[in-house]
Amino acid sequence: MMRFSEISPDDFHDVQTIFNENLAYARLENRKLPLTRQAFTEEFLNPETISYMYRDETGPIAIIDYLPRHPVDHSTWIGLFIVVARYHHQGIGTAIYQEFHQHCLKNEPVIRLAVLPNNPIGRLFWERVGFTFERMSTSNTKQVVEVFVKRQDD
């Protein structure tokens, strides 16, 4: 059973909470916290991406934001996957990703994402769920990133 819901304006506080519980990651991204209402709206309520909140019986524990069709390469891009820090290294992120993949991405031939080079934990996570390094690039926020890819036939 999918426990994802599309992020709405009512999720502003829950998104803040998840970032506040992942301050090390927010610093890697050079993210300004607390999020402003405008930054929240631009990132999670825009018409180009789809943003989900994953909840369990304890409350919100993860955010996944993805771009169904990149305007240049036409592949699907995961823009953000963040799990509350207290759930790290327990297999919960892997289970959440697998559920998300099964419900939203299983028919996508190519999925890409970017990892910050100074985020070895993120890199290891994505490699464990089947992504492979493709190339270096620059993000839309002008940060150097490692692009990873997963193809349907992999």
CSV table of C-alpha atoms in Angstrom, one decimal:
chain,number,residue,atom,x,y,z
A,1,MET,CA,0.0,0.0,0.0
A,2,MET,CA,1.5,3.3,-1.1
A,3,ARG,CA,1.8,5.8,1.8
A,4,PHE,CA,2.8,8.7,-0.4
A,5,SER,CA,0.7,11.8,-0.8
A,6,GLU,CA,1.3,14.7,-3.1
A,7,ILE,CA,2.7,17.7,-1.2
A,8,SER,CA,0.2,20.4,-0.7
A,9,PRO,CA,0.4,23.9,0.8
A,10,ASP,CA,-0.6,22.3,4.1
A,11,ASP,CA,2.7,20.3,4.2
A,12,PHE,CA,4.9,23.4,4.7
A,13,HIS,CA,5.6,22.6,8.4
A,14,ASP,CA,6.3,18.9,7.7
A,15,VAL,CA,8.8,19.8,4.9
A,16,GLN,CA,10.5,22.2,7.3
A,17,THR,CA,10.7,19.5,10.0
A,18,ILE,CA,12.3,17.0,7.6
A,19,PHE,CA,15.0,19.5,6.5
A,20,ASN,CA,15.6,20.6,10.1
A,21,GLU,CA,16.2,16.9,11.0
A,22,ASN,CA,18.8,16.8,8.1
A,23,LEU,CA,20.8,19.9,8.7
A,24,ALA,CA,24.1,18.3,7.4
A,25,TYR,CA,22.4,17.6,4.1
A,26,ALA,CA,20.8,21.0,3.9
A,27,ARG,CA,24.3,22.5,4.4
A,28,LEU,CA,25.7,20.3,1.6
A,29,GLU,CA,23.1,21.8,-0.7
A,30,ASN,CA,23.7,25.3,0.6
A,31,ARG,CA,20.0,25.4,1.4
A,32,LYS,CA,18.7,28.3,3.3
A,33,LEU,CA,16.7,27.3,6.3
A,34,PRO,CA,14.1,27.8,7.4
A,35,LEU,CA,12.4,27.6,4.1
A,36,THR,CA,10.4,30.6,3.1
A,37,ARG,CA,6.8,30.1,1.9
A,38,GLN,CA,8.0,31.3,-1.5
A,39,ALA,CA,10.9,28.8,-1.6
A,40,PHE,CA,8.6,26.0,-0.5
A,41,THR,CA,6.1,26.9,-3.2
A,42,GLU,CA,8.7,27.2,-6.0
A,43,GLU,CA,10.3,23.9,-5.1
A,44,PHE,CA,7.4,21.6,-4.1
A,45,LEU,CA,4.3,23.1,-5.7
A,46,ASN,CA,5.5,24.0,-9.2
A,47,PRO,CA,3.9,22.6,-12.3
A,48,GLU,CA,7.2,20.9,-13.6
A,49,THR,CA,7.9,18.5,-10.8
A,50,ILE,CA,5.9,16.1,-8.7
A,51,SER,CA,6.6,16.2,-5.0
A,52,TYR,CA,5.5,13.5,-2.5
A,53,MET,CA,5.5,13.2,1.2
A,54,TYR,CA,5.9,9.7,2.6
A,55,ARG,CA,4.3,9.1,5.9
A,56,ASP,CA,4.0,6.2,8.3
A,57,GLU,CA,2.1,5.9,11.6
A,58,THR,CA,4.6,8.2,13.3
A,59,GLY,CA,4.2,11.0,10.8
A,60,PRO,CA,6.2,12.4,7.8
A,61,ILE,CA,9.5,10.6,7.2
A,62,ALA,CA,10.6,11.3,3.6
A,63,ILE,CA,10.2,13.7,0.6
A,64,ILE,CA,10.6,12.7,-3.0
A,65,ASP,CA,10.5,15.3,-5.7
A,66,TYR,CA,10.9,14.3,-9.3
A,67,LEU,CA,10.7,15.6,-12.8
A,68,PRO,CA,8.7,13.2,-15.0
A,69,ARG,CA,10.3,14.4,-18.3
A,70,HIS,CA,13.5,16.5,-18.5
A,71,PRO,CA,13.1,19.1,-21.2
A,72,VAL,CA,16.5,18.3,-22.8
A,73,ASP,CA,17.1,14.5,-22.4
A,74,HIS,CA,13.4,13.5,-21.9
A,75,SER,CA,14.3,11.1,-19.1
A,76,THR,CA,12.8,11.1,-15.6
A,77,TRP,CA,14.9,12.8,-13.0
A,78,ILE,CA,14.8,12.4,-9.2
A,79,GLY,CA,15.5,15.9,-7.9
A,80,LEU,CA,15.3,15.2,-4.2
A,81,PHE,CA,15.0,12.2,-1.9
A,82,ILE,CA,15.4,13.0,1.7
A,83,VAL,CA,14.6,10.7,4.7
A,84,VAL,CA,14.5,11.9,8.3
A,85,ALA,CA,18.0,11.4,9.7
A,86,ARG,CA,16.8,9.1,12.6
A,87,TYR,CA,15.8,6.5,10.0
A,88,HIS,CA,19.1,6.5,8.2
A,89,HIS,CA,21.1,3.2,7.9
A,90,GLN,CA,18.1,1.0,8.8
A,91,GLY,CA,16.9,0.0,5.3
A,92,ILE,CA,13.9,2.3,5.5
A,93,GLY,CA,15.1,4.6,2.7
A,94,THR,CA,15.6,1.6,0.5
A,95,ALA,CA,12.2,0.3,1.2
A,96,ILE,CA,10.6,3.8,0.6
A,97,TYR,CA,12.5,4.2,-2.7
A,98,GLN,CA,11.5,0.7,-3.9
A,99,GLU,CA,7.8,1.4,-3.1
A,100,PHE,CA,8.1,4.7,-4.9
A,101,HIS,CA,9.8,3.1,-7.9
A,102,GLN,CA,7.1,0.4,-8.1
A,103,HIS,CA,4.3,2.8,-8.1
A,104,CYS,CA,5.7,5.7,-10.1
A,105,LEU,CA,8.8,4.8,-12.0
A,106,LYS,CA,8.7,1.1,-13.0
A,107,ASN,CA,7.8,1.8,-16.6
A,108,GLU,CA,10.3,4.6,-17.0
A,109,PRO,CA,13.1,3.4,-19.4
A,110,VAL,CA,15.7,5.8,-18.0
A,111,ILE,CA,15.9,7.5,-14.5
A,112,ARG,CA,18.6,10.0,-13.6
A,113,LEU,CA,19.6,11.9,-10.5
A,114,ALA,CA,22.4,14.1,-9.3
A,115,VAL,CA,24.5,13.5,-6.2
A,116,LEU,CA,26.7,16.1,-4.7
A,117,PRO,CA,30.4,14.9,-4.8
A,118,ASN,CA,30.8,15.6,-1.0
A,119,ASN,CA,27.8,13.3,-0.2
A,120,PRO,CA,29.4,9.8,-0.1
A,121,ILE,CA,26.4,8.4,1.9
A,122,GLY,CA,24.0,9.5,-0.8
A,123,ARG,CA,26.2,8.1,-3.5
A,124,LEU,CA,26.4,4.7,-1.7
A,125,PHE,CA,22.6,4.7,-1.3
A,126,TRP,CA,21.9,5.3,-5.0
A,127,GLU,CA,24.5,2.7,-6.0
A,128,ARG,CA,22.9,0.1,-3.7
A,129,VAL,CA,19.5,0.6,-5.3
A,130,GLY,CA,20.9,0.1,-8.8
A,131,PHE,CA,22.1,3.5,-10.1
A,132,THR,CA,25.5,3.8,-11.8
A,133,PHE,CA,27.7,6.9,-12.3
A,134,GLU,CA,27.2,8.4,-15.7
A,135,ARG,CA,29.1,11.7,-15.8
A,136,MET,CA,29.9,15.0,-14.0
A,137,SER,CA,27.7,18.0,-14.6
A,138,THR,CA,26.5,21.2,-13.1
A,139,SER,CA,23.1,21.5,-11.3
A,140,ASN,CA,20.5,24.1,-11.9
A,141,THR,CA,21.8,25.8,-8.7
A,142,LYS,CA,25.3,25.9,-10.3
A,143,GLN,CA,26.8,23.1,-8.1
A,144,VAL,CA,29.1,20.5,-9.5
A,145,VAL,CA,27.2,17.1,-9.3
A,146,GLU,CA,27.7,13.5,-10.2
A,147,VAL,CA,24.9,12.3,-12.5
A,148,PHE,CA,23.7,8.7,-11.9
A,149,VAL,CA,21.5,6.7,-14.2
A,150,LYS,CA,19.3,3.6,-13.9
A,151,ARG,CA,18.0,2.0,-17.1
A,152,GLN,CA,15.0,-0.3,-17.3
A,153,ASP,CA,17.2,-3.1,-18.7
A,154,ASP,CA,19.9,-2.8,-16.0
